[in-house]
mmCIF file of C-alpha atoms in Angstrom:
data_model
loop_
_atom_site.group_PDB
_atom_site.id
_atom_site.type_symbol
_atom_site.label_atom_id
_atom_site.label_comp_id
_atom_site.label_asym_id
_atom_site.label_seq_id
_atom_site.Cartn_x
_atom_site.Cartn_y
_atom_site.Cartn_z
ATOM 1 C CA UNK A 243 5.613 165.149 164.827
ATOM 2 C CA UNK A 244 1.802 165.304 165.253
ATOM 3 C CA UNK A 245 0.324 168.761 164.920
ATOM 4 C CA UNK A 246 -1.000 170.416 168.046
ATOM 5 C CA UNK A 247 -4.591 171.708 167.934
ATOM 6 C CA UNK A 248 -3.258 175.299 167.725
ATOM 7 C CA UNK A 249 -1.487 174.514 164.420
ATOM 8 C CA UNK A 250 -4.865 173.699 162.874
ATOM 9 C CA UNK A 251 -5.998 177.264 163.443
ATOM 10 C CA UNK A 252 -4.942 180.323 161.513
ATOM 11 C CA UNK A 253 -3.617 183.399 163.306
ATOM 12 C CA UNK A 254 -6.894 185.176 162.675
ATOM 13 C CA UNK A 255 -8.794 182.212 164.196
ATOM 14 C CA UNK A 256 -6.699 182.489 167.366
ATOM 15 C CA UNK A 257 -7.056 186.286 167.456
ATOM 16 C CA UNK A 258 -10.841 186.008 167.116
ATOM 17 C CA UNK A 259 -11.052 183.437 169.895
ATOM 18 C CA UNK A 260 -8.946 185.535 172.242
ATOM 19 C CA UNK A 261 -11.034 188.635 171.486
ATOM 20 C CA UNK A 262 -14.279 186.723 172.083
ATOM 21 C CA UNK A 263 -12.978 185.449 175.420
ATOM 22 C CA UNK A 264 -11.877 188.956 176.434
ATOM 23 C CA UNK A 265 -15.366 190.243 175.668
ATOM 24 C CA UNK A 266 -17.260 187.381 177.317
ATOM 25 C CA UNK A 267 -15.244 186.647 180.460
ATOM 26 C CA UNK A 268 -16.125 189.788 182.464
ATOM 27 C CA UNK A 269 -19.767 189.544 181.337
ATOM 28 C CA UNK A 270 -20.016 185.939 182.498
ATOM 29 C CA UNK A 271 -18.404 186.847 185.823
ATOM 30 C CA UNK A 272 -20.891 189.698 186.279
ATOM 31 C CA UNK A 273 -23.779 187.380 185.402
ATOM 32 C CA UNK A 274 -22.653 184.816 187.951
ATOM 33 C CA UNK A 275 -22.419 187.510 190.653
ATOM 34 C CA UNK A 276 -25.746 189.216 189.906
ATOM 35 C CA UNK A 277 -27.793 186.118 189.171
ATOM 36 C CA UNK A 278 -26.103 184.276 192.002
ATOM 37 C CA UNK A 279 -27.019 187.014 194.472
ATOM 38 C CA UNK A 280 -30.641 186.885 193.346
ATOM 39 C CA UNK A 281 -30.819 183.112 193.655
ATOM 40 C CA UNK A 282 -29.038 183.034 197.018
ATOM 41 C CA UNK A 283 -30.830 185.910 198.699
ATOM 42 C CA UNK A 284 -34.094 185.240 196.847
ATOM 43 C CA UNK A 285 -35.742 188.645 197.019
ATOM 44 C CA UNK A 286 -39.473 188.726 196.318
ATOM 45 C CA UNK A 287 -41.804 191.621 195.569
ATOM 46 C CA UNK A 288 -39.267 194.473 195.610
ATOM 47 C CA UNK A 289 -40.632 197.406 197.583
ATOM 48 C CA UNK A 290 -38.115 200.141 196.760
ATOM 49 C CA UNK A 291 -36.177 201.326 193.670
ATOM 50 C CA UNK A 292 -32.885 199.797 194.894
ATOM 51 C CA UNK A 293 -34.479 196.348 195.110
ATOM 52 C CA UNK A 294 -35.989 196.746 191.647
ATOM 53 C CA UNK A 295 -32.568 197.677 190.248
ATOM 54 C CA UNK A 296 -31.100 194.643 191.992
ATOM 55 C CA UNK A 297 -33.794 192.388 190.526
ATOM 56 C CA UNK A 298 -32.915 193.667 187.050
ATOM 57 C CA UNK A 299 -29.139 193.590 187.604
ATOM 58 C CA UNK A 300 -28.484 190.457 185.452
ATOM 59 C CA UNK A 301 -29.603 192.571 182.498
ATOM 60 C CA UNK A 302 -26.264 194.383 182.610
ATOM 61 C CA UNK A 303 -24.369 191.145 182.082
ATOM 62 C CA UNK A 304 -26.823 189.937 179.423
ATOM 63 C CA UNK A 305 -26.472 193.247 177.562
ATOM 64 C CA UNK A 306 -22.689 192.941 177.775
ATOM 65 C CA UNK A 307 -22.847 189.404 176.317
ATOM 66 C CA UNK A 308 -25.092 190.625 173.495
ATOM 67 C CA UNK A 309 -22.651 193.463 172.749
ATOM 68 C CA UNK A 310 -19.817 190.894 172.708
ATOM 69 C CA UNK A 311 -21.783 188.802 170.220
ATOM 70 C CA UNK A 312 -22.301 191.816 167.959
ATOM 71 C CA UNK A 313 -18.559 192.500 168.073
ATOM 72 C CA UNK A 314 -17.872 188.832 167.251
ATOM 73 C CA UNK A 315 -20.047 189.098 164.136
ATOM 74 C CA UNK A 316 -18.054 192.148 163.101
ATOM 75 C CA UNK A 317 -14.777 190.225 163.481
ATOM 76 C CA UNK A 318 -16.058 187.143 161.661
ATOM 77 C CA UNK A 319 -15.094 186.322 158.092
ATOM 78 C CA UNK A 320 -17.679 185.855 155.339
ATOM 79 C CA UNK A 321 -18.392 182.169 155.967
ATOM 80 C CA UNK A 322 -18.657 182.633 159.736
ATOM 81 C CA UNK A 323 -21.093 185.541 159.266
ATOM 82 C CA UNK A 324 -23.243 183.389 157.001
ATOM 83 C CA UNK A 325 -23.225 180.571 159.564
ATOM 84 C CA UNK A 326 -24.113 182.958 162.372
ATOM 85 C CA UNK A 327 -26.977 184.382 160.336
ATOM 86 C CA UNK A 328 -28.297 180.887 159.691
ATOM 87 C CA UNK A 329 -27.958 179.916 163.361
ATOM 88 C CA UNK A 330 -29.675 183.121 164.540
ATOM 89 C CA UNK A 331 -32.514 182.476 162.086
ATOM 90 C CA UNK A 332 -33.036 178.993 163.500
ATOM 91 C CA UNK A 333 -32.969 180.243 167.104
ATOM 92 C CA UNK A 334 -35.345 183.087 166.271
ATOM 93 C CA UNK A 335 -37.731 180.722 164.470
ATOM 94 C CA UNK A 336 -37.836 178.368 167.457
ATOM 95 C CA UNK A 337 -38.485 181.318 169.789
ATOM 96 C CA UNK A 338 -41.284 182.734 167.599
ATOM 97 C CA UNK A 339 -43.048 179.381 167.332
ATOM 98 C CA UNK A 340 -42.851 178.778 171.077
ATOM 99 C CA UNK A 341 -44.024 182.311 171.953
ATOM 100 C CA UNK A 342 -46.957 181.849 169.593
ATOM 101 C CA UNK A 343 -47.774 178.562 171.304
ATOM 102 C CA UNK A 344 -47.598 180.305 174.697
ATOM 103 C CA UNK A 345 -49.987 182.966 173.491
ATOM 104 C CA UNK A 346 -52.443 180.334 172.349
ATOM 105 C CA UNK A 347 -52.103 178.425 175.620
ATOM 106 C CA UNK A 348 -52.617 181.641 177.589
ATOM 107 C CA UNK A 349 -55.741 182.411 175.573
ATOM 108 C CA UNK A 350 -57.001 178.947 176.477
ATOM 109 C CA UNK A 351 -56.010 179.621 180.125
ATOM 110 C CA UNK A 352 -53.586 176.712 180.173
ATOM 111 C CA UNK A 353 -50.349 176.800 182.147
ATOM 112 C CA UNK A 354 -48.272 179.528 183.811
ATOM 113 C CA UNK A 355 -47.210 182.166 181.278
ATOM 114 C CA UNK A 356 -44.128 183.369 183.184
ATOM 115 C CA UNK A 357 -42.653 179.894 183.346
ATOM 116 C CA UNK A 358 -43.590 179.100 179.735
ATOM 117 C CA UNK A 359 -41.942 182.312 178.525
ATOM 118 C CA UNK A 360 -38.698 181.457 180.302
ATOM 119 C CA UNK A 361 -38.762 178.010 178.709
ATOM 120 C CA UNK A 362 -39.318 179.569 175.281
ATOM 121 C CA UNK A 363 -36.387 181.961 175.754
ATOM 122 C CA UNK A 364 -34.069 179.187 176.888
ATOM 123 C CA UNK A 365 -35.180 176.946 174.020
ATOM 124 C CA UNK A 366 -34.567 179.744 171.496
ATOM 125 C CA UNK A 367 -31.072 180.416 172.814
ATOM 126 C CA UNK A 368 -30.252 176.696 172.908
ATOM 127 C CA UNK A 369 -31.496 176.301 169.322
ATOM 128 C CA UNK A 370 -29.256 179.207 168.254
ATOM 129 C CA UNK A 371 -26.196 177.858 170.051
ATOM 130 C CA UNK A 372 -26.833 174.298 168.839
ATOM 131 C CA UNK A 373 -27.313 175.388 165.228
ATOM 132 C CA UNK A 374 -24.149 177.479 165.429
ATOM 133 C CA UNK A 375 -22.165 174.479 166.683
ATOM 134 C CA UNK A 376 -23.536 172.137 164.003
ATOM 135 C CA UNK A 377 -22.949 174.584 161.151
ATOM 136 C CA UNK A 378 -19.440 175.292 162.363
ATOM 137 C CA UNK A 379 -18.603 171.596 162.751
ATOM 138 C CA UNK A 380 -19.710 170.831 159.178
ATOM 139 C CA UNK A 381 -16.958 172.977 157.715
ATOM 140 C CA UNK A 382 -14.091 171.979 160.016
ATOM 141 C CA UNK B 124 -18.003 174.665 142.808
ATOM 142 C CA UNK B 125 -14.928 172.546 142.152
ATOM 143 C CA UNK B 126 -11.580 174.220 142.460
ATOM 144 C CA UNK B 127 -7.836 173.602 142.386
ATOM 145 C CA UNK B 128 -7.157 175.188 145.750
ATOM 146 C CA UNK B 129 -5.793 172.072 147.410
ATOM 147 C CA UNK B 130 -3.507 171.346 144.477
ATOM 148 C CA UNK B 131 -2.205 174.921 144.345
ATOM 149 C CA UNK B 132 -1.726 175.000 148.104
ATOM 150 C CA UNK B 133 0.117 171.673 148.147
ATOM 151 C CA UNK B 134 2.456 172.855 145.380
ATOM 152 C CA UNK B 135 3.597 175.627 147.714
ATOM 153 C CA UNK B 136 3.655 173.384 150.789
ATOM 154 C CA UNK B 137 1.142 175.583 152.586
ATOM 155 C CA UNK B 138 -1.246 174.333 155.221
ATOM 156 C CA UNK B 139 -4.841 175.518 155.240
ATOM 157 C CA UNK B 140 -3.914 177.729 158.177
ATOM 158 C CA UNK B 141 -1.029 179.251 156.164
ATOM 159 C CA UNK B 142 -3.377 180.113 153.301
ATOM 160 C CA UNK B 143 -5.997 181.438 155.740
ATOM 161 C CA UNK B 144 -3.399 183.743 157.284
ATOM 162 C CA UNK B 145 -2.447 185.111 153.862
ATOM 163 C CA UNK B 146 -6.090 185.849 153.117
ATOM 164 C CA UNK B 147 -7.089 186.953 156.649
ATOM 165 C CA UNK B 148 -9.914 184.433 156.853
ATOM 166 C CA UNK B 149 -10.515 181.458 159.122
ATOM 167 C CA UNK B 150 -9.023 178.048 158.379
ATOM 168 C CA UNK B 151 -12.612 176.793 158.389
ATOM 169 C CA UNK B 152 -13.387 179.002 155.379
ATOM 170 C CA UNK B 153 -10.433 177.619 153.424
ATOM 171 C CA UNK B 154 -11.546 174.063 154.227
ATOM 172 C CA UNK B 155 -15.127 174.829 153.174
ATOM 173 C CA UNK B 156 -13.966 176.311 149.845
ATOM 174 C CA UNK B 157 -11.616 173.373 149.126
ATOM 175 C CA UNK B 158 -14.329 170.811 149.809
ATOM 176 C CA UNK B 159 -16.839 172.680 147.664
ATOM 177 C CA UNK B 160 -19.175 173.392 150.582
ATOM 178 C CA UNK B 161 -18.787 177.140 150.179
ATOM 179 C CA UNK B 162 -18.171 179.426 147.184
ATOM 180 C CA UNK B 163 -16.136 182.528 148.081
ATOM 181 C CA UNK B 164 -17.321 186.058 147.494
ATOM 182 C CA UNK B 165 -15.846 187.950 144.547
ATOM 183 C CA UNK B 166 -13.379 189.958 146.679
ATOM 184 C CA UNK B 167 -12.125 186.765 148.304
ATOM 185 C CA UNK B 168 -11.888 185.025 144.928
ATOM 186 C CA UNK B 169 -9.740 187.901 143.635
ATOM 187 C CA UNK B 170 -7.532 187.655 146.739
ATOM 188 C CA UNK B 171 -7.110 183.919 146.092
ATOM 189 C CA UNK B 172 -6.144 184.595 142.496
ATOM 190 C CA UNK B 173 -3.605 187.189 143.614
ATOM 191 C CA UNK B 174 -2.097 184.892 146.264
ATOM 192 C CA UNK B 175 -1.634 182.090 143.717
ATOM 193 C CA UNK B 176 -0.725 184.473 140.888
ATOM 194 C CA UNK B 177 -3.346 182.857 138.691
ATOM 195 C CA UNK B 178 -6.739 183.779 137.262
ATOM 196 C CA UNK B 179 -10.047 183.088 138.993
ATOM 197 C CA UNK B 180 -11.211 181.056 135.983
ATOM 198 C CA UNK B 181 -8.247 178.723 136.260
ATOM 199 C CA UNK B 182 -8.713 178.190 139.999
ATOM 200 C CA UNK B 183 -12.485 177.657 140.068
ATOM 201 C CA UNK B 184 -14.293 175.252 137.763
ATOM 202 C CA UNK B 185 -17.989 175.976 137.107
ATOM 203 C CA UNK B 186 -20.239 172.957 137.369
ATOM 204 C CA UNK B 187 -21.180 173.016 133.687
ATOM 205 C CA UNK B 188 -17.562 173.213 132.504
ATOM 206 C CA UNK B 189 -16.238 169.669 132.007
ATOM 207 C CA UNK B 190 -12.942 170.705 130.384
ATOM 208 C CA UNK B 191 -9.739 171.188 132.359
ATOM 209 C CA UNK B 192 -8.931 174.833 133.167
ATOM 210 C CA UNK B 193 -5.821 176.419 131.660
ATOM 211 C CA UNK B 194 -3.437 178.280 133.892
ATOM 212 C CA UNK B 195 -1.719 181.488 132.816
ATOM 213 C CA UNK B 196 1.534 179.614 132.359
ATOM 214 C CA UNK B 197 0.063 177.342 129.662
ATOM 215 C CA UNK B 198 -0.097 178.512 126.009
#
């Protein structure tokens, strides 16, 4: 009988995945709600403290996701921690290089810094996630 | 580093997941050790030796050592 995908995972693998999902699911839901409300209602130039809090509301979900990631590193075994360190290093390196480039472009008065910074952040996170996936796949 | 993990595991009819459960590590880590992509830490190496009731030196083969390792059961 062919093995199901679950039989290829150890009990600790399954426990870690379930724990990661438990940590991430509410954070993702909160992010969808907060970011979604900002995109849909599109507030601009907040004029009172409540609107400023609303504009910053996705930070709660982002912080929750970061906390979940820290917990995931704590649950990881020695190889997974090494892979996560390597992936974080790659993501951080990409982010640093791009932020430096943005600084140089800003000094030369080229481009829109707000947009460039967002691109740098997204690129850094994508580099981290991509590196994590590649490193993990190499040892499967 | 070469090792006899696959051979020892097969002798007991354990899957990689079975061995990972006994050591409380991921199956991925067992696969990486077996294929030589990753060398375990000392605590994990001692756990492996305990699980297989053998010595670390007979499970792991340093790169410079061309001779076959001896297990505890051999004279």
